[in-house]
mmCIF file of C-alpha atoms in Angstrom:
data_model
loop_
_atom_site.group_PDB
_atom_site.id
_atom_site.type_symbol
_atom_site.label_atom_id
_atom_site.label_comp_id
_atom_site.label_asym_id
_atom_site.label_seq_id
_atom_site.Cartn_x
_atom_site.Cartn_y
_atom_site.Cartn_z
ATOM 1 C CA UNK A 27 99.279 102.211 112.191
ATOM 2 C CA UNK A 28 101.208 105.575 113.187
ATOM 3 C CA UNK A 29 100.369 107.831 115.793
ATOM 4 C CA UNK A 30 99.803 110.540 112.865
ATOM 5 C CA UNK A 31 96.417 109.182 112.651
ATOM 6 C CA UNK A 32 95.251 110.043 115.845
ATOM 7 C CA UNK A 33 97.106 113.542 115.736
ATOM 8 C CA UNK A 34 95.123 113.883 112.289
ATOM 9 C CA UNK A 35 91.725 113.241 113.519
ATOM 10 C CA UNK A 36 92.255 115.277 116.744
ATOM 11 C CA UNK A 37 93.519 118.182 114.642
ATOM 12 C CA UNK A 38 90.513 117.848 112.208
ATOM 13 C CA UNK A 39 87.890 117.455 114.890
ATOM 14 C CA UNK A 40 89.370 120.901 116.419
ATOM 15 C CA UNK A 41 89.328 122.829 112.996
ATOM 16 C CA UNK A 42 85.773 121.393 112.441
ATOM 17 C CA UNK A 43 84.878 123.769 115.606
ATOM 18 C CA UNK A 44 86.251 127.078 114.243
ATOM 19 C CA UNK A 45 84.317 129.334 112.039
ATOM 20 C CA UNK A 46 84.509 128.707 108.558
ATOM 21 C CA UNK A 47 87.506 130.791 106.807
ATOM 22 C CA UNK A 48 89.539 130.828 110.071
ATOM 23 C CA UNK A 49 92.921 129.376 109.450
ATOM 24 C CA UNK A 50 95.168 128.086 112.176
ATOM 25 C CA UNK A 51 98.837 127.736 111.778
ATOM 26 C CA UNK A 52 100.528 124.444 112.173
ATOM 27 C CA UNK A 53 102.519 125.551 115.095
ATOM 28 C CA UNK A 54 99.165 126.313 116.865
ATOM 29 C CA UNK A 55 97.558 123.154 116.084
ATOM 30 C CA UNK A 56 100.763 121.565 117.406
ATOM 31 C CA UNK A 57 100.776 123.462 120.702
ATOM 32 C CA UNK A 58 97.247 122.657 121.188
ATOM 33 C CA UNK A 59 98.602 118.952 122.190
ATOM 34 C CA UNK A 60 102.063 119.801 123.104
ATOM 35 C CA UNK A 61 102.903 117.441 119.398
ATOM 36 C CA UNK A 62 106.382 118.117 117.888
ATOM 37 C CA UNK A 63 105.428 120.975 115.208
ATOM 38 C CA UNK A 64 107.556 119.528 112.498
ATOM 39 C CA UNK A 65 106.282 116.293 112.435
ATOM 40 C CA UNK A 66 102.361 117.310 112.741
ATOM 41 C CA UNK A 67 103.327 119.642 109.705
ATOM 42 C CA UNK A 68 104.030 116.643 107.679
ATOM 43 C CA UNK A 69 100.455 115.149 108.556
ATOM 44 C CA UNK A 70 98.941 118.382 107.969
ATOM 45 C CA UNK A 71 100.584 118.338 104.385
ATOM 46 C CA UNK A 72 99.396 114.635 103.973
ATOM 47 C CA UNK A 73 95.727 115.763 104.869
ATOM 48 C CA UNK A 74 96.375 119.069 102.207
ATOM 49 C CA UNK A 75 97.438 116.582 99.505
ATOM 50 C CA UNK A 76 94.441 114.523 100.181
ATOM 51 C CA UNK A 77 92.328 117.673 99.767
ATOM 52 C CA UNK A 78 91.097 117.505 103.441
ATOM 53 C CA UNK A 79 92.454 120.451 104.621
ATOM 54 C CA UNK A 80 93.790 123.561 102.920
ATOM 55 C CA UNK A 81 96.510 125.807 103.665
ATOM 56 C CA UNK A 82 97.035 129.444 103.041
ATOM 57 C CA UNK A 83 100.096 131.742 103.707
ATOM 58 C CA UNK A 84 100.534 134.921 105.044
ATOM 59 C CA UNK A 85 99.949 136.530 108.727
ATOM 60 C CA UNK A 86 96.511 135.095 108.983
ATOM 61 C CA UNK A 87 97.489 131.755 106.984
ATOM 62 C CA UNK A 88 97.512 128.550 108.218
ATOM 63 C CA UNK A 89 95.182 125.458 107.941
ATOM 64 C CA UNK A 90 91.478 124.897 107.660
ATOM 65 C CA UNK A 91 89.291 122.077 106.594
ATOM 66 C CA UNK A 92 88.847 121.722 102.513
ATOM 67 C CA UNK A 93 85.373 120.686 102.562
ATOM 68 C CA UNK A 94 82.518 120.257 105.131
ATOM 69 C CA UNK A 95 83.069 117.435 107.840
ATOM 70 C CA UNK A 96 79.988 115.793 106.458
ATOM 71 C CA UNK A 97 82.024 115.038 103.593
ATOM 72 C CA UNK A 98 85.130 114.105 105.511
ATOM 73 C CA UNK A 99 84.875 110.262 106.352
ATOM 74 C CA UNK A 100 87.413 108.871 108.816
ATOM 75 C CA UNK A 101 88.492 106.702 106.321
ATOM 76 C CA UNK A 102 89.637 109.699 104.295
ATOM 77 C CA UNK A 103 91.810 110.831 107.217
ATOM 78 C CA UNK A 104 93.430 107.271 107.851
ATOM 79 C CA UNK A 105 94.082 106.710 104.017
ATOM 80 C CA UNK A 106 95.586 110.527 103.800
ATOM 81 C CA UNK A 107 97.966 109.549 106.539
ATOM 82 C CA UNK A 108 98.540 105.639 106.284
ATOM 83 C CA UNK A 109 97.948 105.466 102.289
ATOM 84 C CA UNK A 110 95.583 103.228 100.934
ATOM 85 C CA UNK A 111 97.771 99.792 101.187
ATOM 86 C CA UNK A 112 95.690 97.041 103.029
ATOM 87 C CA UNK A 113 97.094 95.767 106.350
ATOM 88 C CA UNK A 114 97.716 92.403 104.781
ATOM 89 C CA UNK A 115 99.649 92.462 101.808
ATOM 90 C CA UNK A 116 99.424 89.684 99.815
ATOM 91 C CA UNK A 117 103.099 88.345 98.777
ATOM 92 C CA UNK A 118 101.283 85.515 96.387
ATOM 93 C CA UNK A 119 102.824 82.633 98.429
ATOM 94 C CA UNK A 120 100.810 80.243 96.332
ATOM 95 C CA UNK A 121 103.447 81.143 93.251
ATOM 96 C CA UNK A 122 106.241 79.639 95.238
ATOM 97 C CA UNK A 123 104.206 76.727 95.954
ATOM 98 C CA UNK A 124 103.574 73.143 93.813
ATOM 99 C CA UNK A 125 101.882 73.222 90.335
ATOM 100 C CA UNK A 126 101.944 77.168 90.592
ATOM 101 C CA UNK A 127 100.454 79.040 87.644
ATOM 102 C CA UNK A 128 102.973 81.716 86.717
ATOM 103 C CA UNK A 129 100.103 83.831 84.987
ATOM 104 C CA UNK A 130 97.872 83.524 87.757
ATOM 105 C CA UNK A 131 97.102 86.587 90.040
ATOM 106 C CA UNK A 132 96.944 85.068 93.402
ATOM 107 C CA UNK A 133 96.334 88.339 95.312
ATOM 108 C CA UNK A 134 92.601 87.825 93.526
ATOM 109 C CA UNK A 135 92.202 83.979 93.217
ATOM 110 C CA UNK A 136 93.606 82.835 96.549
ATOM 111 C CA UNK A 137 91.082 82.173 99.402
ATOM 112 C CA UNK A 138 93.480 83.020 102.159
ATOM 113 C CA UNK A 139 93.977 86.331 100.399
ATOM 114 C CA UNK A 140 90.232 86.730 99.890
ATOM 115 C CA UNK A 141 89.490 85.828 103.513
ATOM 116 C CA UNK A 142 91.950 88.578 104.878
ATOM 117 C CA UNK A 143 90.735 90.986 102.177
ATOM 118 C CA UNK A 144 87.021 90.587 103.531
ATOM 119 C CA UNK A 145 88.504 91.775 107.291
ATOM 120 C CA UNK A 146 89.932 94.286 105.500
ATOM 121 C CA UNK A 147 86.689 95.600 103.745
ATOM 122 C CA UNK A 148 84.780 95.256 107.266
ATOM 123 C CA UNK A 149 87.419 97.919 108.733
ATOM 124 C CA UNK A 150 87.128 100.199 105.664
ATOM 125 C CA UNK A 151 83.491 100.059 105.468
ATOM 126 C CA UNK A 152 83.087 100.792 109.337
ATOM 127 C CA UNK A 153 85.725 103.896 108.828
ATOM 128 C CA UNK A 154 83.901 105.041 105.392
ATOM 129 C CA UNK A 155 80.633 104.913 107.346
ATOM 130 C CA UNK A 156 81.810 107.605 110.101
ATOM 131 C CA UNK A 157 82.120 111.285 108.837
ATOM 132 C CA UNK A 158 84.114 113.777 110.521
ATOM 133 C CA UNK A 159 80.621 115.417 111.209
ATOM 134 C CA UNK A 160 79.144 112.264 112.844
ATOM 135 C CA UNK A 161 82.248 112.323 115.367
ATOM 136 C CA UNK A 162 81.712 116.027 115.679
ATOM 137 C CA UNK A 163 77.973 115.461 116.666
ATOM 138 C CA UNK A 164 79.043 112.752 119.129
ATOM 139 C CA UNK A 165 81.330 114.968 120.926
ATOM 140 C CA UNK A 166 78.928 117.667 121.087
ATOM 141 C CA UNK A 167 76.553 115.357 122.696
ATOM 142 C CA UNK A 168 79.008 113.926 125.432
ATOM 143 C CA UNK A 169 81.318 116.723 125.959
ATOM 144 C CA UNK A 170 79.055 120.299 125.071
ATOM 145 C CA UNK A 171 82.016 122.289 126.449
ATOM 146 C CA UNK A 172 84.355 120.947 123.742
ATOM 147 C CA UNK A 173 83.642 123.170 121.166
ATOM 148 C CA UNK A 174 83.779 126.412 123.094
ATOM 149 C CA UNK A 175 86.966 125.301 124.783
ATOM 150 C CA UNK A 176 88.492 124.576 121.794
ATOM 151 C CA UNK A 177 87.748 127.953 120.112
ATOM 152 C CA UNK A 178 89.179 129.641 123.231
ATOM 153 C CA UNK A 179 92.223 127.480 123.622
ATOM 154 C CA UNK A 180 93.285 128.322 120.042
ATOM 155 C CA UNK A 181 92.430 132.241 120.864
ATOM 156 C CA UNK A 182 94.868 131.952 123.905
ATOM 157 C CA UNK A 183 97.748 130.306 122.194
ATOM 158 C CA UNK A 184 100.553 132.729 120.839
ATOM 159 C CA UNK A 185 102.242 129.738 118.922
ATOM 160 C CA UNK B 9 100.926 92.913 109.144
ATOM 161 C CA UNK B 10 103.933 90.765 108.710
ATOM 162 C CA UNK B 11 104.424 88.184 105.649
ATOM 163 C CA UNK B 12 104.209 85.841 108.708
ATOM 164 C CA UNK B 13 100.830 86.119 108.968
ATOM 165 C CA UNK B 14 100.513 84.808 105.329
ATOM 166 C CA UNK B 15 102.892 81.969 105.799
ATOM 167 C CA UNK B 16 101.329 80.795 109.050
ATOM 168 C CA UNK B 17 97.913 80.828 107.399
ATOM 169 C CA UNK B 18 98.970 78.864 104.592
ATOM 170 C CA UNK B 19 100.936 76.417 106.579
ATOM 171 C CA UNK B 20 97.853 75.764 108.836
ATOM 172 C CA UNK B 21 95.806 75.310 106.076
ATOM 173 C CA UNK B 22 98.496 72.685 104.698
ATOM 174 C CA UNK B 23 98.653 71.078 108.130
ATOM 175 C CA UNK B 24 94.642 70.253 107.661
ATOM 176 C CA UNK B 25 95.070 67.893 104.791
ATOM 177 C CA UNK B 26 97.631 65.741 106.407
ATOM 178 C CA UNK B 27 95.981 62.749 108.100
ATOM 179 C CA UNK B 28 95.532 63.458 112.095
ATOM 180 C CA UNK B 29 98.629 62.259 113.941
ATOM 181 C CA UNK B 30 100.988 63.012 111.045
ATOM 182 C CA UNK B 31 103.683 65.584 112.094
ATOM 183 C CA UNK B 32 105.881 67.748 109.373
ATOM 184 C CA UNK B 33 108.998 69.047 110.504
ATOM 185 C CA UNK B 34 109.540 72.739 109.890
ATOM 186 C CA UNK B 35 112.245 72.305 107.196
ATOM 187 C CA UNK B 36 109.351 70.632 105.197
ATOM 188 C CA UNK B 37 106.969 73.324 105.795
ATOM 189 C CA UNK B 38 109.388 75.918 104.934
ATOM 190 C CA UNK B 39 110.452 73.980 101.814
ATOM 191 C CA UNK B 40 107.074 73.885 100.608
ATOM 192 C CA UNK B 41 106.945 77.454 99.279
ATOM 193 C CA UNK B 42 110.698 77.919 99.274
ATOM 194 C CA UNK B 43 110.540 79.964 102.859
ATOM 195 C CA UNK B 44 113.328 80.892 105.037
ATOM 196 C CA UNK B 45 113.223 77.905 107.324
ATOM 197 C CA UNK B 46 114.614 80.068 110.517
ATOM 198 C CA UNK B 47 111.939 82.720 109.998
ATOM 199 C CA UNK B 48 109.267 80.079 109.405
ATOM 200 C CA UNK B 49 110.161 78.299 112.557
ATOM 201 C CA UNK B 50 109.770 81.375 114.343
ATOM 202 C CA UNK B 51 106.128 81.712 113.230
ATOM 203 C CA UNK B 52 105.450 78.180 113.962
ATOM 204 C CA UNK B 53 106.871 78.531 117.647
ATOM 205 C CA UNK B 54 104.497 81.425 118.043
ATOM 206 C CA UNK B 55 101.516 79.342 116.836
ATOM 207 C CA UNK B 56 102.690 76.419 119.257
ATOM 208 C CA UNK B 57 102.683 79.099 122.330
ATOM 209 C CA UNK B 58 99.004 79.991 120.928
ATOM 210 C CA UNK B 59 97.991 76.436 121.058
ATOM 211 C CA UNK B 60 97.056 76.344 117.380
ATOM 212 C CA UNK B 61 99.823 73.591 116.424
ATOM 213 C CA UNK B 62 101.940 71.229 118.613
ATOM 214 C CA UNK B 63 105.277 69.817 117.933
ATOM 215 C CA UNK B 64 106.672 66.613 118.831
ATOM 216 C CA UNK B 65 110.654 65.706 118.624
ATOM 217 C CA UNK B 66 112.179 62.799 117.273
ATOM 218 C CA UNK B 67 112.758 61.168 113.756
ATOM 219 C CA UNK B 68 108.971 61.346 112.647
ATOM 220 C CA UNK B 69 108.651 64.596 114.737
ATOM 221 C CA UNK B 70 107.482 68.056 113.780
ATOM 222 C CA UNK B 71 104.269 70.061 113.729
ATOM 223 C CA UNK B 72 100.867 69.291 113.514
ATOM 224 C CA UNK B 73 97.729 71.284 114.285
ATOM 225 C CA UNK B 74 96.729 71.106 118.102
ATOM 226 C CA UNK B 75 93.173 71.230 117.760
ATOM 227 C CA UNK B 76 90.488 70.686 114.835
ATOM 228 C CA UNK B 77 90.184 73.249 112.115
ATOM 229 C CA UNK B 78 86.727 74.130 113.164
ATOM 230 C CA UNK B 79 88.468 75.259 116.719
ATOM 231 C CA UNK B 80 90.873 77.504 115.074
ATOM 232 C CA UNK B 81 89.677 80.982 113.676
ATOM 233 C CA UNK B 82 91.600 82.870 111.297
ATOM 234 C CA UNK B 83 91.929 85.792 114.086
ATOM 235 C CA UNK B 84 93.393 83.147 116.171
ATOM 236 C CA UNK B 85 96.323 82.915 113.608
ATOM 237 C CA UNK B 86 96.610 86.479 113.229
ATOM 238 C CA UNK B 87 96.763 87.145 117.054
ATOM 239 C CA UNK B 88 99.328 84.476 117.581
ATOM 240 C CA UNK B 89 101.502 86.166 114.895
ATOM 241 C CA UNK B 90 100.990 89.647 115.555
ATOM 242 C CA UNK B 91 99.984 89.674 119.060
ATOM 243 C CA UNK B 92 96.358 91.064 119.797
ATOM 244 C CA UNK B 93 97.133 94.588 119.810
ATOM 245 C CA UNK B 94 94.713 97.248 117.825
ATOM 246 C CA UNK B 95 95.973 98.735 114.813
ATOM 247 C CA UNK B 96 95.280 102.085 116.029
ATOM 248 C CA UNK B 97 97.095 102.415 119.279
ATOM 249 C CA UNK B 98 95.280 105.258 121.314
ATOM 250 C CA UNK B 99 98.064 107.391 122.680
ATOM 251 C CA UNK B 100 95.452 109.304 124.784
ATOM 252 C CA UNK B 101 96.101 112.636 122.897
ATOM 253 C CA UNK B 102 93.343 114.221 125.324
ATOM 254 C CA UNK B 103 95.648 113.921 128.140
ATOM 255 C CA UNK B 104 97.763 116.590 126.528
ATOM 256 C CA UNK B 105 94.966 118.962 125.560
ATOM 257 C CA UNK B 106 93.439 121.830 127.533
ATOM 258 C CA UNK B 107 91.331 120.889 130.532
ATOM 259 C CA UNK B 108 92.718 117.432 130.453
ATOM 260 C CA UNK B 109 91.560 115.126 133.404
ATOM 261 C CA UNK B 110 94.577 113.691 134.698
ATOM 262 C CA UNK B 111 92.377 110.455 136.261
ATOM 263 C CA UNK B 112 90.685 110.078 132.797
ATOM 264 C CA UNK B 113 91.316 106.959 130.896
ATOM 265 C CA UNK B 114 91.058 108.414 127.577
ATOM 266 C CA UNK B 115 91.232 104.960 125.649
ATOM 267 C CA UNK B 116 87.678 104.413 126.815
ATOM 268 C CA UNK B 117 86.078 107.930 126.924
ATOM 269 C CA UNK B 118 87.648 109.715 123.990
ATOM 270 C CA UNK B 119 85.289 109.189 120.895
ATOM 271 C CA UNK B 120 88.015 109.212 118.680
ATOM 272 C CA UNK B 121 89.378 106.273 120.057
ATOM 273 C CA UNK B 122 86.006 104.425 120.108
ATOM 274 C CA UNK B 123 85.408 105.205 116.417
ATOM 275 C CA UNK B 124 88.764 103.796 115.743
ATOM 276 C CA UNK B 125 87.812 100.903 118.209
ATOM 277 C CA UNK B 126 85.035 100.152 116.237
ATOM 278 C CA UNK B 127 86.510 99.427 113.140
ATOM 279 C CA UNK B 128 89.122 97.423 114.679
ATOM 280 C CA UNK B 129 86.322 95.289 116.232
ATOM 281 C CA UNK B 130 84.623 94.981 112.750
ATOM 282 C CA UNK B 131 88.062 93.496 111.310
ATOM 283 C CA UNK B 132 88.362 91.188 114.357
ATOM 284 C CA UNK B 133 84.772 90.053 113.892
ATOM 285 C CA UNK B 134 85.021 89.013 110.306
ATOM 286 C CA UNK B 135 88.215 87.384 111.065
ATOM 287 C CA UNK B 136 87.037 85.467 114.175
ATOM 288 C CA UNK B 137 83.956 84.659 112.187
ATOM 289 C CA UNK B 138 85.974 82.400 109.769
ATOM 290 C CA UNK B 139 87.626 78.991 110.901
ATOM 291 C CA UNK B 140 90.312 77.180 109.498
ATOM 292 C CA UNK B 141 87.511 74.739 108.680
ATOM 293 C CA UNK B 142 85.816 77.375 106.803
ATOM 294 C CA UNK B 143 88.697 78.430 104.238
ATOM 295 C CA UNK B 144 89.592 74.705 104.194
ATOM 296 C CA UNK B 145 86.241 73.880 102.757
ATOM 297 C CA UNK B 146 86.518 76.777 100.258
ATOM 298 C CA UNK B 147 89.571 75.834 98.814
ATOM 299 C CA UNK B 148 88.369 72.067 98.466
ATOM 300 C CA UNK B 149 85.398 73.484 96.890
ATOM 301 C CA UNK B 150 87.143 75.803 94.460
ATOM 302 C CA UNK B 151 90.304 73.715 93.779
ATOM 303 C CA UNK B 152 89.605 70.061 94.498
ATOM 304 C CA UNK B 153 93.067 68.920 93.504
ATOM 305 C CA UNK B 154 95.037 71.101 96.254
ATOM 306 C CA UNK B 155 94.334 68.435 99.622
ATOM 307 C CA UNK B 156 96.219 65.481 97.337
ATOM 308 C CA UNK B 157 98.570 67.844 95.907
ATOM 309 C CA UNK B 158 99.698 69.082 99.427
ATOM 310 C CA UNK B 159 99.831 65.337 100.516
ATOM 311 C CA UNK B 160 102.029 64.457 97.580
ATOM 312 C CA UNK B 161 104.120 67.091 97.756
ATOM 313 C CA UNK B 162 105.048 66.666 101.546
ATOM 314 C CA UNK B 163 105.597 63.239 100.707
ATOM 315 C CA UNK B 164 108.174 63.975 97.807
ATOM 316 C CA UNK B 165 110.007 66.615 100.026
ATOM 317 C CA UNK B 166 113.351 65.095 101.554
ATOM 318 C CA UNK B 167 113.938 68.295 103.889
#
């Protein structure tokens, strides 16, 4: 998994602490963690394509969450950045084995494939069961100063 | 995840159907699915280093399971091939943020990191909860001809 997932999750979380309607330029989001702006911008574009953030142009333009944190799961963010493909990609090895059925879709019928898919589903289920709002609430409980610090930091950045 | 995981799982399964003590040369294991022998050999060496298969040399040498299928989990095989690293590698982004504690290990304290780790644990738990014996039994239930076909195929291969 690329570092883009970590960047995207933290950026979404930071955006969740800003007043609704306040957009942040990509350069500021990058500056927050001293990230390379061009590369973070790619992740932000991917989040925008997935409908997780929206962007506006103009002097007060930038990125903001496109929907409420209750309606963004961690899986949404991961899939936006990494794609929906499973970690285990079944190449249908059984097609190359003895007595293979050329018409079979071994991604469905192969029990190795099914076992690996079950693990993938457990992973997805865990990420789909946590929203950005859950994460936000957890951070606020453990680190109460974070929301205020985040807002202040964005205000202080000149990027 | 590399195709090596798929190859390794199917190869271990095939080995599980052979009489105990019967070793199969890497070339035959590769020939079974028309795989590139040198590359499969790399996966077999990784399985051997993890104590999942053992190899013997000589005219009747080759690979066999090093322990009973009840004592080999799918996670053992995946980790042998892919390593134990988590899919999400926390780069401790918070170290680069405002008010970072240089002494903190954010891989532990960061709640984004924890959320991603929870998903990884769900994935690992699912794979650790399935043994090669479970998989073997499931295949035998669904495809009763497979064990016999596998033994015959190995006997017929000249590699």
